[in-house]
PDB file of C-alpha atoms and ligand atoms in Angstrom:
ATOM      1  CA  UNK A   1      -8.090 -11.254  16.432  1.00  0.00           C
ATOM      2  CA  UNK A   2     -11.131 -10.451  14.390  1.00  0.00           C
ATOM      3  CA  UNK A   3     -10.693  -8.188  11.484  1.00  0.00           C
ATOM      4  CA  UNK A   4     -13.751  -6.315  11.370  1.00  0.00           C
ATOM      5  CA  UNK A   5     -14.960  -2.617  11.868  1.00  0.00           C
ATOM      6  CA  UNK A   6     -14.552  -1.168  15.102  1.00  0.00           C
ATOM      7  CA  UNK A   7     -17.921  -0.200  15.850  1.00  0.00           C
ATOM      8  CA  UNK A   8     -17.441   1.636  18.914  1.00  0.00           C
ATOM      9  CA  UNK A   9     -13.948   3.517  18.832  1.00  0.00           C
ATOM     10  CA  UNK A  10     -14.183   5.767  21.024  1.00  0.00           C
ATOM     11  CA  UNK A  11     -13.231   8.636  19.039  1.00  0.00           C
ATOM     12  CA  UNK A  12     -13.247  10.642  16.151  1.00  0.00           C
ATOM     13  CA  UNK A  13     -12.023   7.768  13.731  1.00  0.00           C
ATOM     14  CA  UNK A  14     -14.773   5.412  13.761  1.00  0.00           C
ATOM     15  CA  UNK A  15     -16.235   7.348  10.696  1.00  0.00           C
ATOM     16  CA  UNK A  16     -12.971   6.005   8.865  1.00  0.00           C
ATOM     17  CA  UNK A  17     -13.860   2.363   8.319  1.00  0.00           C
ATOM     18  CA  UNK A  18     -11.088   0.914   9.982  1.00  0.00           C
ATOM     19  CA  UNK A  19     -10.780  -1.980  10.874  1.00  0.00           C
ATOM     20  CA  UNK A  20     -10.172  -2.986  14.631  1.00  0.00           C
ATOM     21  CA  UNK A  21      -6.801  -4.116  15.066  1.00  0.00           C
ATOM     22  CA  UNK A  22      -6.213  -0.335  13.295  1.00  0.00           C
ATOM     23  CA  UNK A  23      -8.385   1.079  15.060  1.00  0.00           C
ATOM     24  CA  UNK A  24      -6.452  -0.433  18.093  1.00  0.00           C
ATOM     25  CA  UNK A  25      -3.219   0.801  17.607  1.00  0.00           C
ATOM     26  CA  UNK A  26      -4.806   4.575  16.648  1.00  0.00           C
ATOM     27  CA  UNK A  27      -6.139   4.711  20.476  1.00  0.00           C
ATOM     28  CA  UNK A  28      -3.006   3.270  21.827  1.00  0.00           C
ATOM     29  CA  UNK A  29      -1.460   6.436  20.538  1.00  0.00           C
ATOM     30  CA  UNK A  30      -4.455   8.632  22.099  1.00  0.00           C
ATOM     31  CA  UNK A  31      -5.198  10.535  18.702  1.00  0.00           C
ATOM     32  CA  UNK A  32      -8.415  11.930  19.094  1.00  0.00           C
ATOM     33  CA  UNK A  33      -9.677  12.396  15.503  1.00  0.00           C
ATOM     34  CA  UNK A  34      -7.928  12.245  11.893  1.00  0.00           C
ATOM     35  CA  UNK A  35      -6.397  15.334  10.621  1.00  0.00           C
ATOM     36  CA  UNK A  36      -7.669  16.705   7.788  1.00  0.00           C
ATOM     37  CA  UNK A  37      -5.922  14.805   5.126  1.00  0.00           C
ATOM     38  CA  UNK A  38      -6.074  11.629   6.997  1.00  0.00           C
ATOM     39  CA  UNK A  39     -10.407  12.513   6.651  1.00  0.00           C
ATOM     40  CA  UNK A  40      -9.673  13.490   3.054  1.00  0.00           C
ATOM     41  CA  UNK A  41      -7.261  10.827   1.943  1.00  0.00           C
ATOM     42  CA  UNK A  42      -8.192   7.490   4.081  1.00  0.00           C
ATOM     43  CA  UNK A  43     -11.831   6.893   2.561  1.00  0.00           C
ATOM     44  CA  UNK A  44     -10.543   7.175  -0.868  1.00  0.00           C
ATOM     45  CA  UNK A  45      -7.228   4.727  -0.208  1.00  0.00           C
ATOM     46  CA  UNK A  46      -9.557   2.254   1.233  1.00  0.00           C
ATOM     47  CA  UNK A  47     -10.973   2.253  -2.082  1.00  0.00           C
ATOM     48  CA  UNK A  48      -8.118   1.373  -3.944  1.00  0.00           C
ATOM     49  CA  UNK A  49      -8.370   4.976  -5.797  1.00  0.00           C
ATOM     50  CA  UNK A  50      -4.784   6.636  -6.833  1.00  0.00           C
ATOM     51  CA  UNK A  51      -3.965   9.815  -4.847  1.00  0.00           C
ATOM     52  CA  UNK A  52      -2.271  12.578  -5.370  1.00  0.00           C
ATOM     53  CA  UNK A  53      -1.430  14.407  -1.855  1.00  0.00           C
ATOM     54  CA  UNK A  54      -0.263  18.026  -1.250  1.00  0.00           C
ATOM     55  CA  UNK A  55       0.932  17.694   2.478  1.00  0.00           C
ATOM     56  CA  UNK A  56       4.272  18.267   4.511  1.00  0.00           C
ATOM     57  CA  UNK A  57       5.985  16.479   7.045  1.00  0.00           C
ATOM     58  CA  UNK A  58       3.812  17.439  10.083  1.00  0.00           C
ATOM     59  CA  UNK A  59       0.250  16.665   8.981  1.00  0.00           C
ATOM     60  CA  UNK A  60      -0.229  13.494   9.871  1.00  0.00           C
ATOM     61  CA  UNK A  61       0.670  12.256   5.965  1.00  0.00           C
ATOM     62  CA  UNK A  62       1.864   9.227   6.761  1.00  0.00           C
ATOM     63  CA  UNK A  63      -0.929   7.654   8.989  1.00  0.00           C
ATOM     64  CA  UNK A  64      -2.650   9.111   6.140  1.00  0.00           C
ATOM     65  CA  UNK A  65      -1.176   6.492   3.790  1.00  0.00           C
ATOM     66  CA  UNK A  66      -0.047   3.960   6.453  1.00  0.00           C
ATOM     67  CA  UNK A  67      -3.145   3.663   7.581  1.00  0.00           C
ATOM     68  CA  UNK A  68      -5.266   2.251   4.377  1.00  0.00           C
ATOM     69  CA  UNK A  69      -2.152   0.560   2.986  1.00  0.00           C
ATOM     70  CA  UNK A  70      -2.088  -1.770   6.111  1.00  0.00           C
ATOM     71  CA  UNK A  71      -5.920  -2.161   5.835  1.00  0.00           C
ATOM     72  CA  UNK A  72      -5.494  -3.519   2.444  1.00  0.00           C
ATOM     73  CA  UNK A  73      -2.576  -5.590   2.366  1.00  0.00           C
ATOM     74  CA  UNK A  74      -4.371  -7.361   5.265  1.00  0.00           C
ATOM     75  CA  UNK A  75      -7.639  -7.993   3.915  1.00  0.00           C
ATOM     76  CA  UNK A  76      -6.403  -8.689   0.426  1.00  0.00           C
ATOM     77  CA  UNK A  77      -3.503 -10.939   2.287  1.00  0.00           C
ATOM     78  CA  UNK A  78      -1.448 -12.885  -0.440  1.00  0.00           C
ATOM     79  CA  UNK A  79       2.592 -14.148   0.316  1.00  0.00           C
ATOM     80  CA  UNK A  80       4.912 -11.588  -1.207  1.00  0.00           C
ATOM     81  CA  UNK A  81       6.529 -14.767  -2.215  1.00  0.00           C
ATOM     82  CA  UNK A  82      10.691 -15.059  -2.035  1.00  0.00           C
ATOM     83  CA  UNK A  83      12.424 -11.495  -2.469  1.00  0.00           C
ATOM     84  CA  UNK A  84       8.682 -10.538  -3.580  1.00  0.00           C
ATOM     85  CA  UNK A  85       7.539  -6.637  -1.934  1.00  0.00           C
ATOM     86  CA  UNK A  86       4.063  -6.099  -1.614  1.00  0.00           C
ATOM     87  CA  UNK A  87       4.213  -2.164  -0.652  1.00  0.00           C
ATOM     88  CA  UNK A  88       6.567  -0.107  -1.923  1.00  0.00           C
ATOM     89  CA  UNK A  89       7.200   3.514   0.103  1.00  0.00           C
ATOM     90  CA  UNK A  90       9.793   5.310  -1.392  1.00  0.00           C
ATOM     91  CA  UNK A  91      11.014   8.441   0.512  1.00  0.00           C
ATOM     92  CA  UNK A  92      14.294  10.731  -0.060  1.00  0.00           C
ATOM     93  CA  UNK A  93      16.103  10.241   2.995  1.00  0.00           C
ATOM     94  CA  UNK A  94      17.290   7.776   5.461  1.00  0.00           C
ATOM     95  CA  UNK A  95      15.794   9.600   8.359  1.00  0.00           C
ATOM     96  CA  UNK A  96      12.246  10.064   6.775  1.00  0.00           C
ATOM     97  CA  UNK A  97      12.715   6.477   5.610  1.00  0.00           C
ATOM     98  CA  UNK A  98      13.150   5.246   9.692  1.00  0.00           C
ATOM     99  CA  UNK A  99      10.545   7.435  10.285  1.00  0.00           C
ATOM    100  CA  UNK A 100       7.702   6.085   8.097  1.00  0.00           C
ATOM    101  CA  UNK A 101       9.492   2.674   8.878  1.00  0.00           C
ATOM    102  CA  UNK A 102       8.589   3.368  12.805  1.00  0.00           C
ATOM    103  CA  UNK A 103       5.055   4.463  11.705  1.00  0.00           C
ATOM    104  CA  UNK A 104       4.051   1.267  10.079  1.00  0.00           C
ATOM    105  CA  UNK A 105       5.377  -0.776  12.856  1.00  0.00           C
ATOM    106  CA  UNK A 106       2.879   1.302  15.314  1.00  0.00           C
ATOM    107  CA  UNK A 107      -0.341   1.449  13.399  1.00  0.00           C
ATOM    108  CA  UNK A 108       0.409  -2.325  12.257  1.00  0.00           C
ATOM    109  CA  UNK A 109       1.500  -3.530  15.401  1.00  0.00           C
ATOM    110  CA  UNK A 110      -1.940  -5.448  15.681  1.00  0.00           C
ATOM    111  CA  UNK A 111      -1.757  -7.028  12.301  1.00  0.00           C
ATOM    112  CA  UNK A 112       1.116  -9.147  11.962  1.00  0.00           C
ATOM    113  CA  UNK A 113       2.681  -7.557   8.323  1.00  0.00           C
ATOM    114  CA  UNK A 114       6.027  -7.869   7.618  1.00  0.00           C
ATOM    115  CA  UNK A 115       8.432  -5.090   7.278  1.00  0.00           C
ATOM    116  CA  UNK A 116      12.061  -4.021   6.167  1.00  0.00           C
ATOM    117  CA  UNK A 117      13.559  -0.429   5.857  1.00  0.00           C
ATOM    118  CA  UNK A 118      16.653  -0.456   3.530  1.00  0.00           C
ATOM    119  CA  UNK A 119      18.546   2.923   2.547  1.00  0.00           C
ATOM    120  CA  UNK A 120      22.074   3.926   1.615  1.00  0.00           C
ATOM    121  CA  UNK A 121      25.337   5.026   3.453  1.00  0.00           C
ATOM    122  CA  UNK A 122      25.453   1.307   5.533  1.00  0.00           C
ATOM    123  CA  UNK A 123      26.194  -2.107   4.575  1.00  0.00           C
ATOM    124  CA  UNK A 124      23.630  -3.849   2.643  1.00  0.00           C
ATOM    125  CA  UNK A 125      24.126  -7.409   4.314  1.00  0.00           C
ATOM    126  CA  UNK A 126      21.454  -6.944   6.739  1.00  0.00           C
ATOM    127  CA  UNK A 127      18.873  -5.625   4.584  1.00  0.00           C
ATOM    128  CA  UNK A 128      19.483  -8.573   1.966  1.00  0.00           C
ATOM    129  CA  UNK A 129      18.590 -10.764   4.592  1.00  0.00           C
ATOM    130  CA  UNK A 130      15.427  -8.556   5.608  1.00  0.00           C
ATOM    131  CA  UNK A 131      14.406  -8.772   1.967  1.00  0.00           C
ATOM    132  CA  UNK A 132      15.122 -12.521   1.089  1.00  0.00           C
ATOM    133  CA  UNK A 133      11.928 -14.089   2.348  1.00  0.00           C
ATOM    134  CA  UNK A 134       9.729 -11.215   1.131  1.00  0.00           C
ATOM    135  CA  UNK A 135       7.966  -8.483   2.643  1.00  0.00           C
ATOM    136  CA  UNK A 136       4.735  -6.986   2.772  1.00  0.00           C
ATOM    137  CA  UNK A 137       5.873  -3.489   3.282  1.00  0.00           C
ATOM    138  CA  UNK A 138       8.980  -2.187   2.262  1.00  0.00           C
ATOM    139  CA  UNK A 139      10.548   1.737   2.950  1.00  0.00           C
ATOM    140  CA  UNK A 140      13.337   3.021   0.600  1.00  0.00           C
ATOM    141  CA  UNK A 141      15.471   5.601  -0.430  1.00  0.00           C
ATOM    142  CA  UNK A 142      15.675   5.077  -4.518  1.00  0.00           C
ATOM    143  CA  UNK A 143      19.531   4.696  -4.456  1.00  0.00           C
ATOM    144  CA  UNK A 144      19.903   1.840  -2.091  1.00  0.00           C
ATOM    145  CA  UNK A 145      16.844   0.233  -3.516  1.00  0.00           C
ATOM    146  CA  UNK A 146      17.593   0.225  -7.217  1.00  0.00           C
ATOM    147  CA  UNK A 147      21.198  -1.205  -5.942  1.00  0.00           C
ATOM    148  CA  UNK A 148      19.704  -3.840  -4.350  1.00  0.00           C
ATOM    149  CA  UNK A 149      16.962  -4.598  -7.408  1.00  0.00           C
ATOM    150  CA  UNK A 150      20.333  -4.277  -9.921  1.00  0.00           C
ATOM    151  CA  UNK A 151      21.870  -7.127  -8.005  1.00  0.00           C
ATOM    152  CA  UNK A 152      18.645  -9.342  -7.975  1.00  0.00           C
ATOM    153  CA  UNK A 153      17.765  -9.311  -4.342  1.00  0.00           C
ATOM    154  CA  UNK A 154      14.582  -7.895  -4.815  1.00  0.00           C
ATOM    155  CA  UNK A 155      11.533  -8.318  -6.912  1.00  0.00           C
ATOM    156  CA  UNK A 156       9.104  -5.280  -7.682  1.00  0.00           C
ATOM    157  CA  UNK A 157       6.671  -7.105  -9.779  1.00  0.00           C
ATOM    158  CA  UNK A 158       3.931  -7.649  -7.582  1.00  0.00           C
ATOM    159  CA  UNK A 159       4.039  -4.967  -5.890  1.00  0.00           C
ATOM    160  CA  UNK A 160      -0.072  -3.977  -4.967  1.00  0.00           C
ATOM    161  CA  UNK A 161       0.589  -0.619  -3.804  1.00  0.00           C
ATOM    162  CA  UNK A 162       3.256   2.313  -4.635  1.00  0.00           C
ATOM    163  CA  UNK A 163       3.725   5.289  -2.456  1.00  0.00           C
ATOM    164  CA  UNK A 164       6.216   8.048  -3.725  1.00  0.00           C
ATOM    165  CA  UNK A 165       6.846  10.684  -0.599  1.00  0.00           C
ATOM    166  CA  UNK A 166       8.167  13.866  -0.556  1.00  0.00           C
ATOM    167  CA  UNK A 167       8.722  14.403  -4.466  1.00  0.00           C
ATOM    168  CA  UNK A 168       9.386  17.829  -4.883  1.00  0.00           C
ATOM    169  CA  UNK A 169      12.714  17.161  -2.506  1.00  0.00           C
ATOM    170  CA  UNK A 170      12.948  13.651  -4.574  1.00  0.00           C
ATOM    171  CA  UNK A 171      13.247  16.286  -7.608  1.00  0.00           C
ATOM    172  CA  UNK A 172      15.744  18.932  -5.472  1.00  0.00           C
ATOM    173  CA  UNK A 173      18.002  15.663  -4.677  1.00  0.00           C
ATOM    174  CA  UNK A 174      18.367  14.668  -8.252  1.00  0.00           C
ATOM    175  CA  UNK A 175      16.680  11.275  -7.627  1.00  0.00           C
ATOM    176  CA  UNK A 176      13.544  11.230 -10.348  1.00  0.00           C
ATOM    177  CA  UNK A 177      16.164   9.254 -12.833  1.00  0.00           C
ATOM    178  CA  UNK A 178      16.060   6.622 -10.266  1.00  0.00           C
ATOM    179  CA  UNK A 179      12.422   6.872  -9.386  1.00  0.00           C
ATOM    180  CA  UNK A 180      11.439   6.439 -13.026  1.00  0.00           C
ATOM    181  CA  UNK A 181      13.564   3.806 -13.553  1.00  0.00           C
ATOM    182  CA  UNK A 182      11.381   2.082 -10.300  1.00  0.00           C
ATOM    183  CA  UNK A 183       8.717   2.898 -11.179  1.00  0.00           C
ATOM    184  CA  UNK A 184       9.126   0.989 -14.363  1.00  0.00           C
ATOM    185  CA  UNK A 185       9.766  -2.163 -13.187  1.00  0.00           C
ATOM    186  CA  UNK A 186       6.355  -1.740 -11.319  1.00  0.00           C
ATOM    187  CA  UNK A 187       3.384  -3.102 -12.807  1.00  0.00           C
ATOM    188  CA  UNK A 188       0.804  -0.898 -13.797  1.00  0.00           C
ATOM    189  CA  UNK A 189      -2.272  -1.929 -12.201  1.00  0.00           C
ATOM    190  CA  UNK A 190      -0.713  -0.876  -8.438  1.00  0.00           C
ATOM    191  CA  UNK A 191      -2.773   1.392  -6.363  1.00  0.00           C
ATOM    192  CA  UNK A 192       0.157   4.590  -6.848  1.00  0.00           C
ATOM    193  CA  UNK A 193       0.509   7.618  -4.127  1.00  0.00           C
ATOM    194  CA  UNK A 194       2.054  10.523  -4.525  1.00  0.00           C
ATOM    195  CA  UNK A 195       2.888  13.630  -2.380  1.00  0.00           C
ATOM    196  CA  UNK A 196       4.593  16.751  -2.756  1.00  0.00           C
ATOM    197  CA  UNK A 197       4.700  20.304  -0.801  1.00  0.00           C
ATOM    198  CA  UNK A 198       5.117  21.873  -4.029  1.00  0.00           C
ATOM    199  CA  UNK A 199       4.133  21.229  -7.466  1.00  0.00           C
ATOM    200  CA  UNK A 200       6.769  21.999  -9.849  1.00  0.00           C
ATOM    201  CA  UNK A 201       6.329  21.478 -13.461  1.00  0.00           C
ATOM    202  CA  UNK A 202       8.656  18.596 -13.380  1.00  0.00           C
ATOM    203  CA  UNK A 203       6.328  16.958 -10.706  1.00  0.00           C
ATOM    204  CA  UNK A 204       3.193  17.760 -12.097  1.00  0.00           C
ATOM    205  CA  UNK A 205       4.652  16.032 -15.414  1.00  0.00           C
ATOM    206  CA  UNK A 206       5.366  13.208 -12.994  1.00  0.00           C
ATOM    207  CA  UNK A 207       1.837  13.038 -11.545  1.00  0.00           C
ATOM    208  CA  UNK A 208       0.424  12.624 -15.114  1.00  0.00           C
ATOM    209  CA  UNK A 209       3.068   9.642 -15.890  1.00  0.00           C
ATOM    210  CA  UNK A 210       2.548   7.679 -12.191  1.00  0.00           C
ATOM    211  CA  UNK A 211      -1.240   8.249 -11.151  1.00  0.00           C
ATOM    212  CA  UNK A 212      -4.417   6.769 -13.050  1.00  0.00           C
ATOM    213  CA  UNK A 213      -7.543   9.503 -12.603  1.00  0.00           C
ATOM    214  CA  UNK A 214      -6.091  10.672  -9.020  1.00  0.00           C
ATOM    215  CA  UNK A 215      -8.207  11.920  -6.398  1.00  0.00           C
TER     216      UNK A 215
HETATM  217  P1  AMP B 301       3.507  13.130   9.934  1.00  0.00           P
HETATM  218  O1  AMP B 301       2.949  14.342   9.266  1.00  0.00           O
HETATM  219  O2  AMP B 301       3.005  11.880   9.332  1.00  0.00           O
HETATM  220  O3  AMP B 301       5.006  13.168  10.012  1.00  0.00           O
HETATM  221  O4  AMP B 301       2.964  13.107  11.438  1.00  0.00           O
HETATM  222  C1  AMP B 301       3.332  14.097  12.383  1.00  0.00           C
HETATM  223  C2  AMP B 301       2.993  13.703  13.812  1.00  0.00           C
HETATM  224  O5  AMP B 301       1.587  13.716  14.017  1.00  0.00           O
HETATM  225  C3  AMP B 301       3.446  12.307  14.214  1.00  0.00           C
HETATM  226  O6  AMP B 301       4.142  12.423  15.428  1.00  0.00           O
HETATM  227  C4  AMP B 301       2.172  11.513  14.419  1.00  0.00           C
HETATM  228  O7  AMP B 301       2.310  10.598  15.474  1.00  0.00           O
HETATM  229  C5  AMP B 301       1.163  12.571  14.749  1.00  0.00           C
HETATM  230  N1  AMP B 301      -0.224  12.258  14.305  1.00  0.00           N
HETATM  231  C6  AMP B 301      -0.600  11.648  13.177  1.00  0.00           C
HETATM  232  N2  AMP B 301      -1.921  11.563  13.086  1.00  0.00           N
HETATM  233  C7  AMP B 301      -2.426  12.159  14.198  1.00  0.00           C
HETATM  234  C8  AMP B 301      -3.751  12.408  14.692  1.00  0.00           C
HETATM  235  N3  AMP B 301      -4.824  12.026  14.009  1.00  0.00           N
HETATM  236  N4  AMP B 301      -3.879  13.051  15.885  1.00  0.00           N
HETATM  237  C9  AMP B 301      -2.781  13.448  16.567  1.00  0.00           C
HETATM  238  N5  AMP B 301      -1.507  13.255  16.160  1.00  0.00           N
HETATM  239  C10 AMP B 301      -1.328  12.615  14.981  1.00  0.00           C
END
């Protein structure tokens, strides 16, 4: 399948630069044109720019970042090597973490990127395995994932792009410990998302720590 620009999508996101196996799954979903922070955010992800997103659960957010993530790991295509991650999503709970999980696997489901969802409150076996011959996209709550990193079965140090999702509830959970402690082991060069419905003071301290000039 060729990778290039869909020319002639027949609808409103052929201004987006997407490429066609994208553009592909957006029409098999019969979405007629981006929402607005999918117009707002895509152009700017595409470009590798941080982001710093003030959106809730209903607004189309997570095409907005599934979208350009995809585009990128596939044009920039590298092995995430053993246990390596190349995309790291982290969200606060299991159901969001599905959710976003079930996203990627639609948009991508022309691009042939590999996936694993791993979160707490079930055995870990399975999503060892999932993680042992690397992944290019990876969703997680930050409990279950720092378990797994503790015990060596993952490695976040090539990680090209860093999405933190719904960080005000992150904050109301009492998970930023564990986010910070992720986010260290991350290196510092990764394209970094983050998106909040509210902007605390905790979380705008958190913006200034995680995103490099924002848009
Ligand atoms: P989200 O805010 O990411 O949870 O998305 C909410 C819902 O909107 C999901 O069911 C998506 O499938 C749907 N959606 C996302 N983008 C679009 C779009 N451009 N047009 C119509 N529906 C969309």
């Amino acid at each position: 399948m060729q990778t290039n620009t869909a020319s002639q999508t027949p609808n409103g996101f052929n201004t987006l630069n997407l490429i066609a196996p994208l553009c592909r799954a957006v029409n098999d979903e019969e979405y007629a044109s981006p929402t607005p922070i999918q117009m707002q955010a895509v152009p700017h992800l595409l470009e590798g720019r941080d982001l710093l997103g003030c959106a809730q659960t209903g607004t189309g957010k997570t095409a907005a970042f599934a979208l350009p993530i995809l585009q990128r790991l596939k044009e920039n295509y590298q092995s995430a090597g053993k246990k390596g991650v190349r995309s790291l999503i982290l969200t606060p709970t299991r159901e969001l973490a599905v959710q976003i999980s079930e996203s990627f696997e639609i948009y991508g489901r022309y691009l042939n990127l590999s996936q694993a969802v791993v979160y707490g409150g079930v055995r870990q076996e399975k999503q060892v395995k999932a993680l042992r011959p690397g992944v290019d996209i990876l969703v997680a709550t930050p409990g279950r994932l720092l378990d797994l990193y503790n015990q060596k079965y993952l490695r976040l140090d090539k990680i090209e792009v860093f999405v933190l999702d719904e960080a005000d509830r992150m904050l109301d959970m009492g998970f930023l410990p564990d986010v910070k402690k992720i986010h260290s082991f991350i290196t510092k060069n990764s394209q970094t998302m983050l998106f909040s419905a509210t902007m605390p003071i905790e979380i705008q301290r958190l913006t200034k720590a995680f995103l490099k000039d924002p848009v």
